[in-house]
mmCIF file of C-alpha atoms in Angstrom:
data_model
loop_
_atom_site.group_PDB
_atom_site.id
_atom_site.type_symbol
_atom_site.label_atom_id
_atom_site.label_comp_id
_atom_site.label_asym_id
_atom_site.label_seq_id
_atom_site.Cartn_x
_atom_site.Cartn_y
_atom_site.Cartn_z
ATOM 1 C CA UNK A 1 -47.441 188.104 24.221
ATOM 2 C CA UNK A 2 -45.593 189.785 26.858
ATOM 3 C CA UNK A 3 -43.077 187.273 27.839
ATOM 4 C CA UNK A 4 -40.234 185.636 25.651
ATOM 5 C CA UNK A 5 -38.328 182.920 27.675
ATOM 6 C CA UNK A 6 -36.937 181.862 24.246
ATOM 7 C CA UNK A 7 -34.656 184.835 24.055
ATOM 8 C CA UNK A 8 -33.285 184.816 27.645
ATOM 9 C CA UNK A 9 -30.171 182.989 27.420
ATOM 10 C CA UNK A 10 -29.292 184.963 24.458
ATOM 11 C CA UNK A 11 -30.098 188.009 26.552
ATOM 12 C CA UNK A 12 -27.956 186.304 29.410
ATOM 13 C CA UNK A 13 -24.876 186.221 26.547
ATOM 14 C CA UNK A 14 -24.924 189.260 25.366
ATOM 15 C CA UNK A 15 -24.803 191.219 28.843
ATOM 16 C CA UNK A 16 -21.770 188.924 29.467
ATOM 17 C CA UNK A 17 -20.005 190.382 26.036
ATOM 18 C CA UNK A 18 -20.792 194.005 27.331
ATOM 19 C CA UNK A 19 -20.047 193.469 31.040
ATOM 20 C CA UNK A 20 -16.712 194.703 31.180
ATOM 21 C CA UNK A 21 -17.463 197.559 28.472
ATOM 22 C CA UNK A 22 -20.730 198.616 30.792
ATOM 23 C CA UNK A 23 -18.570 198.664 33.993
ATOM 24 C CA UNK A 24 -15.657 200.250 32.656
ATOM 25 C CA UNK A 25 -18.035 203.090 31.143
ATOM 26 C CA UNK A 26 -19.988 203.175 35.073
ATOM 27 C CA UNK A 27 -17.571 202.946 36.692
ATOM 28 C CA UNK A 28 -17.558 203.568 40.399
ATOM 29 C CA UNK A 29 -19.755 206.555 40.656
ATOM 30 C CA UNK A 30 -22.120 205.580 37.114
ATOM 31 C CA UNK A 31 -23.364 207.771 34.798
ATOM 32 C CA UNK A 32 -25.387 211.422 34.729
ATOM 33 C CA UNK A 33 -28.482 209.196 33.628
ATOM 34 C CA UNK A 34 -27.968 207.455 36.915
ATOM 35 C CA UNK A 35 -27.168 209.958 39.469
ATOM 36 C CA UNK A 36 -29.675 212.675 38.085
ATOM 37 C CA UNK A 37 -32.043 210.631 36.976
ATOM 38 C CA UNK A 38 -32.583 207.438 38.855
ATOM 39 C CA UNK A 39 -30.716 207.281 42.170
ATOM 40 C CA UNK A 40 -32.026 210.383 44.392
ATOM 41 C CA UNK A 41 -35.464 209.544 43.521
ATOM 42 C CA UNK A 42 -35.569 205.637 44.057
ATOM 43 C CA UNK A 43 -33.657 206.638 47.728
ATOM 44 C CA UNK A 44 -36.239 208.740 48.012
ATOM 45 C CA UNK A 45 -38.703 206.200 47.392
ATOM 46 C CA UNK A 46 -36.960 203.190 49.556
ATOM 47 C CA UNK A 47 -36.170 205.363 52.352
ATOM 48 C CA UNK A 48 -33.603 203.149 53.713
ATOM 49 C CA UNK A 49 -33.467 202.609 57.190
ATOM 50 C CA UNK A 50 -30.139 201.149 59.131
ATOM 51 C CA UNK A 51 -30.275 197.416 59.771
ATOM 52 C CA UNK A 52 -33.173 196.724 57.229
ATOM 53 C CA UNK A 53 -32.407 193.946 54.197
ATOM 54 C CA UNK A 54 -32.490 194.664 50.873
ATOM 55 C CA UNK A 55 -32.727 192.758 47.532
ATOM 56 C CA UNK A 56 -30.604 194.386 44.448
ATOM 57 C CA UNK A 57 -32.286 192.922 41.166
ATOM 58 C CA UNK A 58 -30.162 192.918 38.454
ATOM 59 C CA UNK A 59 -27.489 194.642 40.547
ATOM 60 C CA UNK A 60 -25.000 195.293 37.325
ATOM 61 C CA UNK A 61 -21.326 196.404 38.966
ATOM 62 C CA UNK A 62 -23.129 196.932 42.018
ATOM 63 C CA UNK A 63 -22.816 200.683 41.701
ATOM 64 C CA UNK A 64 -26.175 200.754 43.866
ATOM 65 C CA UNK A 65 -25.975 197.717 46.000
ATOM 66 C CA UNK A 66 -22.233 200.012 47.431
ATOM 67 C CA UNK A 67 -24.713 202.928 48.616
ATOM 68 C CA UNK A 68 -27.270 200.986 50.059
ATOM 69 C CA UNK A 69 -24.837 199.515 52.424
ATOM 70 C CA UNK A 70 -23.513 203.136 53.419
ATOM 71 C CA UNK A 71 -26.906 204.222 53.998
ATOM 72 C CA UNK A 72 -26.636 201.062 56.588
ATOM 73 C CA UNK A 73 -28.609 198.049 54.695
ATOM 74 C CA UNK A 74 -27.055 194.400 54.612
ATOM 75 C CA UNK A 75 -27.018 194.074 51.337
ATOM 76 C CA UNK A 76 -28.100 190.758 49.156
ATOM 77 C CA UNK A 77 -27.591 191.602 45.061
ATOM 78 C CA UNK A 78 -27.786 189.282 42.182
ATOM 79 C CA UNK A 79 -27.583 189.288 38.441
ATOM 80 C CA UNK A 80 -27.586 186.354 35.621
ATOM 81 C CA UNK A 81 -24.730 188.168 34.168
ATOM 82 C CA UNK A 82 -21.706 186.098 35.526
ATOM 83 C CA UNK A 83 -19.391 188.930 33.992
ATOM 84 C CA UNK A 84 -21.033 191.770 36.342
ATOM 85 C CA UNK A 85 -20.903 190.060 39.486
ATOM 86 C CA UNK A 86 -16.959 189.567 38.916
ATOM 87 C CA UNK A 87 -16.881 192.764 38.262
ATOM 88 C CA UNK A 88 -19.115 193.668 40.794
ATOM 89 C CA UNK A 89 -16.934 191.551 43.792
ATOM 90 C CA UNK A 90 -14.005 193.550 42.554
ATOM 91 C CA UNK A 91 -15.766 196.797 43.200
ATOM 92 C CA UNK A 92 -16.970 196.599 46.395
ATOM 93 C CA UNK A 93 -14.013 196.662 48.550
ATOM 94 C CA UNK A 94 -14.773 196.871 52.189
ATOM 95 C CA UNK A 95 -18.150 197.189 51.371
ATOM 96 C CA UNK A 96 -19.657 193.702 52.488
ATOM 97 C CA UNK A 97 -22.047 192.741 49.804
ATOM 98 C CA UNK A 98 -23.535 189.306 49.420
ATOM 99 C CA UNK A 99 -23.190 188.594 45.417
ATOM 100 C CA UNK A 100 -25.245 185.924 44.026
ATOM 101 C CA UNK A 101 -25.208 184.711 40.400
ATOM 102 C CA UNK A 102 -28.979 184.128 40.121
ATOM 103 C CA UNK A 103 -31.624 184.542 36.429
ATOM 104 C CA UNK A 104 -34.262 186.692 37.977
ATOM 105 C CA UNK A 105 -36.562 184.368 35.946
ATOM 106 C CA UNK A 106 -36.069 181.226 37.660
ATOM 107 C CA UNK A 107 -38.584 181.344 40.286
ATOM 108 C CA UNK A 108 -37.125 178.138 42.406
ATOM 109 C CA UNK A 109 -33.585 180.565 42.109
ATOM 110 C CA UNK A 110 -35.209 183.511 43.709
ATOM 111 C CA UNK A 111 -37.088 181.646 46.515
ATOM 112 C CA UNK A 112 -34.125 179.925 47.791
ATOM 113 C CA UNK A 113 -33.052 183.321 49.080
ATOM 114 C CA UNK A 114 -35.191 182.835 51.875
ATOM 115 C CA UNK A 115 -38.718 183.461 52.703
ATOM 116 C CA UNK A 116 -39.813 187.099 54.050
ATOM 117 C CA UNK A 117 -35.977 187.571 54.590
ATOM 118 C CA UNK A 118 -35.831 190.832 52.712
ATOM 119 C CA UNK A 119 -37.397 194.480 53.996
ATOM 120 C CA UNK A 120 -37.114 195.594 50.318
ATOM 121 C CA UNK A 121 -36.487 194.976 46.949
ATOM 122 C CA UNK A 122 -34.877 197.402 44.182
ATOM 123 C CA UNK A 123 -34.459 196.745 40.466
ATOM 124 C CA UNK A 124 -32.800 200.074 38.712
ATOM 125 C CA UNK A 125 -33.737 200.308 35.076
ATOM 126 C CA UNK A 126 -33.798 196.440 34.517
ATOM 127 C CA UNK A 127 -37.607 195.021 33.840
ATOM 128 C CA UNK A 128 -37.264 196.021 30.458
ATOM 129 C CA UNK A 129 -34.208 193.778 29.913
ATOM 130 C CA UNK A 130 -35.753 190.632 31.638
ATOM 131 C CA UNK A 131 -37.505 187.859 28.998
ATOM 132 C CA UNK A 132 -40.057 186.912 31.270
ATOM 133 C CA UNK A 133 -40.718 189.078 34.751
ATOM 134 C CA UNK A 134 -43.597 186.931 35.684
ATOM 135 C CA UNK A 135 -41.508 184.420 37.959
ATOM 136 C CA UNK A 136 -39.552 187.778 39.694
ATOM 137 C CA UNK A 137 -42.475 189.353 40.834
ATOM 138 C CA UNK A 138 -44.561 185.933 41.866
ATOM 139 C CA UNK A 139 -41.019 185.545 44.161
ATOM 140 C CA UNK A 140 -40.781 188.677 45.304
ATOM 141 C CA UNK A 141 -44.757 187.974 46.955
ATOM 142 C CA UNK A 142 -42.450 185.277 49.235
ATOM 143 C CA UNK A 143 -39.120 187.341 49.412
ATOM 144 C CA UNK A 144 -40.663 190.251 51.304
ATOM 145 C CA UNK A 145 -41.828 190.573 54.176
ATOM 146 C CA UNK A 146 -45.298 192.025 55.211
ATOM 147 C CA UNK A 147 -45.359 195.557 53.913
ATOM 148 C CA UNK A 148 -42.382 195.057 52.175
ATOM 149 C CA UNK A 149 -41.280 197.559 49.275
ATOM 150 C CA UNK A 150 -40.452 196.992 45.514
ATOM 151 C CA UNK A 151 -38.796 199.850 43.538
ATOM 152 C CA UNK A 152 -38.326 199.506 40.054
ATOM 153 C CA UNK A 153 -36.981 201.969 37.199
ATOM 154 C CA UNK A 154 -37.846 201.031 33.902
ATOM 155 C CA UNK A 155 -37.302 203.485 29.931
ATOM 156 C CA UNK A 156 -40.286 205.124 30.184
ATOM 157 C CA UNK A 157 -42.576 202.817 27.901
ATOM 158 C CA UNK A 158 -44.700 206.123 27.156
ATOM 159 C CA UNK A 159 -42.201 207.998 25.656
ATOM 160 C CA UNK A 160 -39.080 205.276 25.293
ATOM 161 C CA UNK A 161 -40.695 202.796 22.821
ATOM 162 C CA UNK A 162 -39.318 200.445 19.942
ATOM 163 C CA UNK A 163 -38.939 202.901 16.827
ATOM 164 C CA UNK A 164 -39.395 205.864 18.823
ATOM 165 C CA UNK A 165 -37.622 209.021 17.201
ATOM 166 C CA UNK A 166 -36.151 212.788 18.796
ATOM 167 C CA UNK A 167 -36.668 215.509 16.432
ATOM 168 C CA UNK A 168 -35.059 218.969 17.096
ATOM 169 C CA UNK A 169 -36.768 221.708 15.186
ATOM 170 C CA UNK A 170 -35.612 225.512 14.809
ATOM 171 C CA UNK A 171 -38.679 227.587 13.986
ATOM 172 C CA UNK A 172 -37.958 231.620 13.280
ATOM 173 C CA UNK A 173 -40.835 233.487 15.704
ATOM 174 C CA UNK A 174 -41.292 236.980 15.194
ATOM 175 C CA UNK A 175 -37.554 237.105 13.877
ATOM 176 C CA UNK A 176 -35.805 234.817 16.901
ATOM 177 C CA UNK A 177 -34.710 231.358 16.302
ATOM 178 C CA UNK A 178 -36.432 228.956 18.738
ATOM 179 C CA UNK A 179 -35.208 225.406 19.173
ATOM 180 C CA UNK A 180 -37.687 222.817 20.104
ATOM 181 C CA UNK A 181 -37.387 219.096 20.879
ATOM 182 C CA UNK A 182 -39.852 216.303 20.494
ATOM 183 C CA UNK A 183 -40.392 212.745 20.218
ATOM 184 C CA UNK A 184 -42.343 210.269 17.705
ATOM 185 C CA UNK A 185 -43.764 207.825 19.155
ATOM 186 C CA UNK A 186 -44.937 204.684 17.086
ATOM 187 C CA UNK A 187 -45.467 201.675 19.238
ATOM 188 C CA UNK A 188 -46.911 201.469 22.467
ATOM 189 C CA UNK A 189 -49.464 198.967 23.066
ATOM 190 C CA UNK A 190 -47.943 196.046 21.210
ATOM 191 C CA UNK A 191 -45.319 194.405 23.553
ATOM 192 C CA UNK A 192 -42.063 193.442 21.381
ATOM 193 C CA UNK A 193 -38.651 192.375 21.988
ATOM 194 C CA UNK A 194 -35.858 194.523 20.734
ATOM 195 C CA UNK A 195 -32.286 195.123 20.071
ATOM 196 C CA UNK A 196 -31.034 198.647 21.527
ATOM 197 C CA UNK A 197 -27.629 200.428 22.268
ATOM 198 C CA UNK A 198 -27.608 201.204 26.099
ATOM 199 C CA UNK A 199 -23.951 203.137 25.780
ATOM 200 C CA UNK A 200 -22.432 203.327 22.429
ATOM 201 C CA UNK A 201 -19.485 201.577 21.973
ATOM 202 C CA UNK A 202 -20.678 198.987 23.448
ATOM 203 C CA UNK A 203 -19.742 195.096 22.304
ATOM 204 C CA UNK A 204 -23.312 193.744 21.141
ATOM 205 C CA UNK A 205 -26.914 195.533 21.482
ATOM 206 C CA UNK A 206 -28.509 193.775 23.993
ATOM 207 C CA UNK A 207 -32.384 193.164 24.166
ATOM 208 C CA UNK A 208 -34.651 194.985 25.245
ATOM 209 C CA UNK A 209 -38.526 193.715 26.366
ATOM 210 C CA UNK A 210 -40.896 196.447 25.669
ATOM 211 C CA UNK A 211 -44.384 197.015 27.560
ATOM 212 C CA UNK A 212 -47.309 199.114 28.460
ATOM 213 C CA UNK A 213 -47.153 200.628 31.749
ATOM 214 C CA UNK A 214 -50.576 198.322 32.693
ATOM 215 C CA UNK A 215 -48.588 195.047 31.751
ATOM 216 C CA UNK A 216 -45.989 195.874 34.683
ATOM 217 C CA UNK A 217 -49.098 197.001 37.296
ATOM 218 C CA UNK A 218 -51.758 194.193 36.208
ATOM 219 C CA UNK A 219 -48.515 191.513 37.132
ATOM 220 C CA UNK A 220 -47.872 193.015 40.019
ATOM 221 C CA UNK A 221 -51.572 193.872 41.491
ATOM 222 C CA UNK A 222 -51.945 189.631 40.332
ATOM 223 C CA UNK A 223 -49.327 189.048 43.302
ATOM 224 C CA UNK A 224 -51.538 191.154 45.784
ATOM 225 C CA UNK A 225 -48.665 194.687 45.158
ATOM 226 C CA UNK A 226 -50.286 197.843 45.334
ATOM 227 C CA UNK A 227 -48.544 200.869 43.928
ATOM 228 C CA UNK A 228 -48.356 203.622 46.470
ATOM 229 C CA UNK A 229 -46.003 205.796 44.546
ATOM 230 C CA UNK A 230 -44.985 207.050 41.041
ATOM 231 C CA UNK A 231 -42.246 209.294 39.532
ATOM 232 C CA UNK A 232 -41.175 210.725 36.574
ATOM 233 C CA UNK A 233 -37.800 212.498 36.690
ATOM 234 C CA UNK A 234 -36.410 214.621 33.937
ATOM 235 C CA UNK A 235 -32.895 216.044 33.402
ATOM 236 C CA UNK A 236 -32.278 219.502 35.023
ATOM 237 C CA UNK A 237 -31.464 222.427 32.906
ATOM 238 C CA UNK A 238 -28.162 222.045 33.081
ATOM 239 C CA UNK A 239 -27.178 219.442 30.464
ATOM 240 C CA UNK A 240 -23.658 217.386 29.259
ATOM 241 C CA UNK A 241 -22.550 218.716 26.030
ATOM 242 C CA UNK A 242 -25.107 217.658 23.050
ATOM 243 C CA UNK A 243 -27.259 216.112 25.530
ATOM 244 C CA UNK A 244 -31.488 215.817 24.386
ATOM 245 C CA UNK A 245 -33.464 218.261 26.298
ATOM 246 C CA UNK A 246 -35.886 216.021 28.264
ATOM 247 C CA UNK A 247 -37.018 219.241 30.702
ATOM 248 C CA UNK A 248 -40.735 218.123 29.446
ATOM 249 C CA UNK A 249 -40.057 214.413 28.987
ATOM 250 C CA UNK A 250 -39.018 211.832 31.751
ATOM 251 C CA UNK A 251 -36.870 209.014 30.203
ATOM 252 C CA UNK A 252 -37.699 207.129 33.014
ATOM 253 C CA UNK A 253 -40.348 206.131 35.447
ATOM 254 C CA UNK A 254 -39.871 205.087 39.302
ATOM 255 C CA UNK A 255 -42.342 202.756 40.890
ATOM 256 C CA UNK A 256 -43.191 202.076 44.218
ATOM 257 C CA UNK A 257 -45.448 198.508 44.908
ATOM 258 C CA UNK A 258 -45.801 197.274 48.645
ATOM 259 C CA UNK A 259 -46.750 193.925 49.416
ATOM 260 C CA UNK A 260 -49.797 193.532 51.251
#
């Protein structure tokens, strides 16, 4: 089982709890994780042109849906969170935005947005927090138009699974202390819904929908997507105080699926 519709209104509730937590914590420029990590590599990958339409899945306080427009896209972003798109609207300022409270797992939802109306379609680290992405990617066949492009960040489910645990070691070589980092990895294969801290401090955990990297690509090729790019960004050397050296490991992976 891959899918667990049971558990998405409780999702739905508990990203309203942490809405104003999450967006206070963003706040209008986000975090390291998301400008290091995420954002010049999925630009990269969407290489936004002026004029074009674009779809921003799970848009949270609309930290990304505000640069698409000022690379010149018209903008359309949604979220089931009710709580982020308020916060969103008050954001956005003179940045015209078209904010829609829609579950990215109701198909008829999605559709209504209008048939091949969108150039391309972005979802920053959100899969793994959807119940059921079936319905979003069976829409998105409709949503785009012909060549259209879907980018989507997700935890790395290689490296970022349920249970999975960072171990520093210091090991004396030849009379030098060497620090090494590493992570344990205990469930891939088996898809499972969890509870997880995003930021701590936050309200409530909030779930999280774990699944092989073929799960996401066998959905997608099933709605005629092929993937055309991948990446897998680590942090640079320079690091936040305390922050886990993931030179070796990406936390994240970018992926790039065009309709066809």
């Amino acid at each position: 089982m891959s899918e667990w519709k049971e558990l998405n209104e409780e999702s739905k509730s508990r990203w309203n709890e942490n809405a104003g937590f999450w967006d206070d914590y963003m706040g209008n420029e986000s975090n390291q994780f998301h400008r290091e990590i995420i954002r010049p590599r999925t630009e990269k990958l969407l290489d936004v042109k002026a004029g074009q339409t674009i779809l921003d899945i799970a848009c949270g306080n609309g930290n990304f849906s505000r640069r698409l427009v000022e690379l010149g896209a018209n903008v359309v972003a949604i979220d089931y969170s009710s709580k982020m798109i308020e916060r969103a609207k008050l954001r956005s300022g003179l940045h015209h935005i078209d904010y829609k409270v829609i579950d990215a797992t109701n198909f008829d939802s999605l559709i209504a947005l209008g048939n091949e109306r969108f150039d391309s379609a972005v979802a920053n680290m959100a899969l793994m927090d959807i119940a059921d992405i079936r319905p979003l990617m069976q829409a998105l066949s409709f949503l785009l138009k012909d060549n259209g492009i879907f980018i989507f960040s997700i935890t790395h489910p290689c490296f970022q699974s349920p249970n999975m645990r960072k171990v520093h070691e210091v090991e004396d070589m030849n009379g030098s202390l060497q620090s090494k980092n590493s992570i344990q990895i205990f469930n891939y294969l088996t898809p499972q819904p969890y509870k997880a801290i995003g930021i701590n401090g936050q309200p409530t955990p909030h779930y999280m929908f774990h699944r092989p990297l073929s799960y996401y690509l066998n959905v997608a090729f099933k709605q005629h997507f092929v993937l055309e790019s991948i990446e897998e960004p680590s942090f640079q050397k320079e690091k936040e105080a305390n922050q886990f050296e993931w030179d070796e490991i990406p936390p994240a992976i970018i992926l790039r699926l065009k309709k066809v």
